C-alpha atoms as one frame of an Amber mdcrd trajectory, in Angstrom:
protein
 109.966 134.903 107.743 111.940 131.704 107.121 114.637 131.972 104.463 113.555
 129.673 101.608 116.978 129.556  99.962 118.926 126.360 100.534 121.904 127.074
 102.824 125.157 127.312 100.876 127.055 125.344 103.510 124.830 122.314 102.899
 124.770 122.336  99.114 128.062 120.495  98.799 127.042 117.942 101.427 123.791
 117.215  99.593 125.558 116.857  96.250 128.143 114.448  97.694 125.681 112.157
  99.469 124.633 108.966  97.703 121.000 108.947  96.608 118.434 109.500  93.908
 117.133 112.990  94.695 117.687 115.444  91.799 118.756 118.906  92.873 115.567
 120.658  91.746 113.399 118.165  93.634 115.631 118.388  96.694 115.271 122.172
  96.689 111.486 121.821  96.401 111.547 119.364  99.292 113.545 121.815 101.407
 111.206 124.697 100.563 108.132 122.606 101.318 109.568 121.565 104.678 110.302
 125.237 105.447 106.598 125.996 104.932 105.289 123.192 107.153 108.149 122.786
 109.628 106.896 125.574 111.930 103.793 123.443 112.584 105.691 120.516 114.113
 108.043 117.608 113.389 108.823 116.199 109.961 109.033 112.486 109.179 110.703
 110.774 106.245 110.032 107.157 105.276 113.067 105.837 103.400 116.439 107.219
 104.473 118.924 105.344 102.256 122.223 107.279 102.532 120.805 110.582 103.727
 120.664 112.815 100.646 117.016 113.822 101.100 117.521 113.973 104.882 120.034
 116.770 104.317 117.397 118.840 102.494 114.778 118.075 105.151 117.234 118.492
 108.017 118.250 121.896 106.695 114.591 122.951 106.775 114.241 121.544 110.286
 117.187 123.688 111.338 115.669 126.758 109.694 112.276 126.271 111.351 113.318
 125.003 114.783 111.923 121.486 114.443 113.329 117.988 113.900 113.306 115.328
 111.211 112.652 111.691 112.079 113.867 109.429 109.282 112.766 105.785 109.250
 114.591 102.965 107.458 115.813  99.438 108.198 118.885 100.313 106.090 118.951
  96.896 104.402 117.790  98.386 101.115 114.519  98.361  99.233 113.839  95.853
  96.485 115.105  97.995  93.632 118.618  98.430  95.069 119.309  94.772  95.854
 121.991  92.810  93.934 120.945  92.192  90.361 118.748  95.289  90.159 119.520
  98.419  88.159 120.100 100.723  91.148 122.291  98.351  93.140 125.440  99.915
  94.615 127.898  97.158  95.595 129.780  99.516  97.927 126.788  99.303 100.296
 127.076  95.538 100.755 128.127  94.324 104.205 130.140  91.157 103.490 129.783
  89.951 107.080 126.067  89.367 106.617 125.649  89.415 102.841 123.169  92.293
 103.168 122.957  95.931 102.220 123.796  98.435 104.963 123.284 102.103 104.183
 123.390 103.242 107.821 127.138 104.087 107.955 126.801 106.181 104.786 123.792
 107.993 106.247 125.666 108.769 109.465 128.625 110.156 107.526 126.382 112.322
 105.342 124.477 113.835 108.269 127.615 114.393 110.368 129.365 116.031 107.413
 126.370 118.339 106.985 126.393 119.257 110.686 122.768 118.178 111.108 123.035
 115.569 113.854 120.969 117.716 116.226 118.123 118.029 113.736 118.055 114.588
 112.051 116.998 111.625 114.179 117.445 108.159 112.673 114.942 105.446 113.511
 116.381 102.100 112.407 113.612  99.597 111.743 110.953  98.679 109.236 108.417
 101.381 108.471 105.528  99.001 109.094 106.782  98.025 112.562 107.638 101.560
 113.681 104.270 102.847 112.435 102.401 100.489 114.769 103.916 102.264 117.778
 104.021 105.830 116.458 101.777 108.424 118.138 103.376 111.803 117.380 101.407
 114.175 115.098 103.392 115.244 112.033 103.555 118.569 110.236 104.992 116.883
 107.146 105.358 113.286 105.997 107.649 112.382 103.096 107.088 108.900 101.613
 110.135 107.667  99.698 110.761 104.093 100.832 110.217 100.982  98.729 108.613
 101.749  95.393 106.643  98.584  94.656 102.944  98.295  95.499 103.144  96.663
  98.927 105.676  98.941 100.671 104.220 102.184  99.292 100.735 101.128 100.355
 101.906 100.145 103.844 103.823 103.408 104.247 100.714 105.388 103.311  98.326
 103.353 105.455 100.673 103.262 108.435 101.713 106.903 108.511  99.427 109.310
 106.615  96.835 109.528 109.404  99.480 111.160 111.610  99.637 114.244 109.345
  97.885 117.121 111.081  95.199 119.225 109.354  97.090 121.902 107.459 100.160
 119.649 107.271 101.719 118.076 104.195 101.862 114.579 102.711 104.645 114.381
 100.122 105.357 111.573  97.648 108.498 110.972  95.609 108.860 109.121  92.294
 105.317 109.804  91.113 105.168 109.050  87.375 101.778 109.351  85.664 103.288
 107.883  82.468 104.371 104.265  82.978 107.055 104.763  80.326 108.935 107.107
  82.658 108.794 105.169  85.944 107.068 102.697  88.239 103.399 103.177  88.960
 102.964 102.211  92.620 103.741 105.678  94.105 101.475 107.257  91.481  98.577
 104.946  92.354  98.927 105.571  96.093  99.212 109.318  95.461  95.965 109.127
  93.464  94.370 107.126  96.264  95.246 109.849  98.768  93.762 112.528  96.514
  90.583 110.498  96.072  89.891 110.564  99.815  89.034 114.261  99.583  91.260
 114.901 102.600  94.065 116.502 100.583  94.640 119.126  97.932  97.668 119.166
  95.649  99.783 122.260  96.219 103.063 121.675  94.390 104.689 119.545  91.698
 108.417 119.444  90.964 109.642 116.654  88.718 108.435 113.439  90.347 107.761
 115.175  93.677 104.111 115.741  94.646 102.985 117.808  97.627  99.535 117.346
  99.159  98.201 119.516 101.970  95.767 117.942 104.393  92.595 119.993 104.363
  91.816 121.580 107.697  88.224 120.871 108.684  86.189 123.784 110.078
């Protein structure tokens, strides 16, 4: 049976990496990926600097699979200059744009997960048009406004195999606690009748795709 405890050698790497994944939610993400990883590859939409990829990559290592993580690395809307979550250290002055890719590479190399974590650099919408690999688990954590969350769901969710998992981050039922787009798309997925909710941890929501007889 797969060990569901987060490896001690990766805890420090996860804590050091830039990102917005609380420890309890990261642990839940790791444990969820350990459950579904034996069924096939894992895919993450929204890499940023690699914090969540460390949790998912650790599970990929435990279960003998891989993590594909998709991001253009120019930053989602909410981390651009002038927004609350902007980090000026991620600005590339040569182009006047965000660039989280070097930080991601450092985080994954420091964690020793380069064999398990495969970066796909490009927009989620573009990559999705050419994607054909069935997924055991899909983690949606890219842009958090209506358009990108909807496109991530519509472009990728149909690749989740029956019995696999569709996972959303930053789901806030109460608008006073966070943005509503991930919550609305999460509700949309539930309403299809193709998924059942299996776990909640903070703003993390895990849906399992129902296996048809």
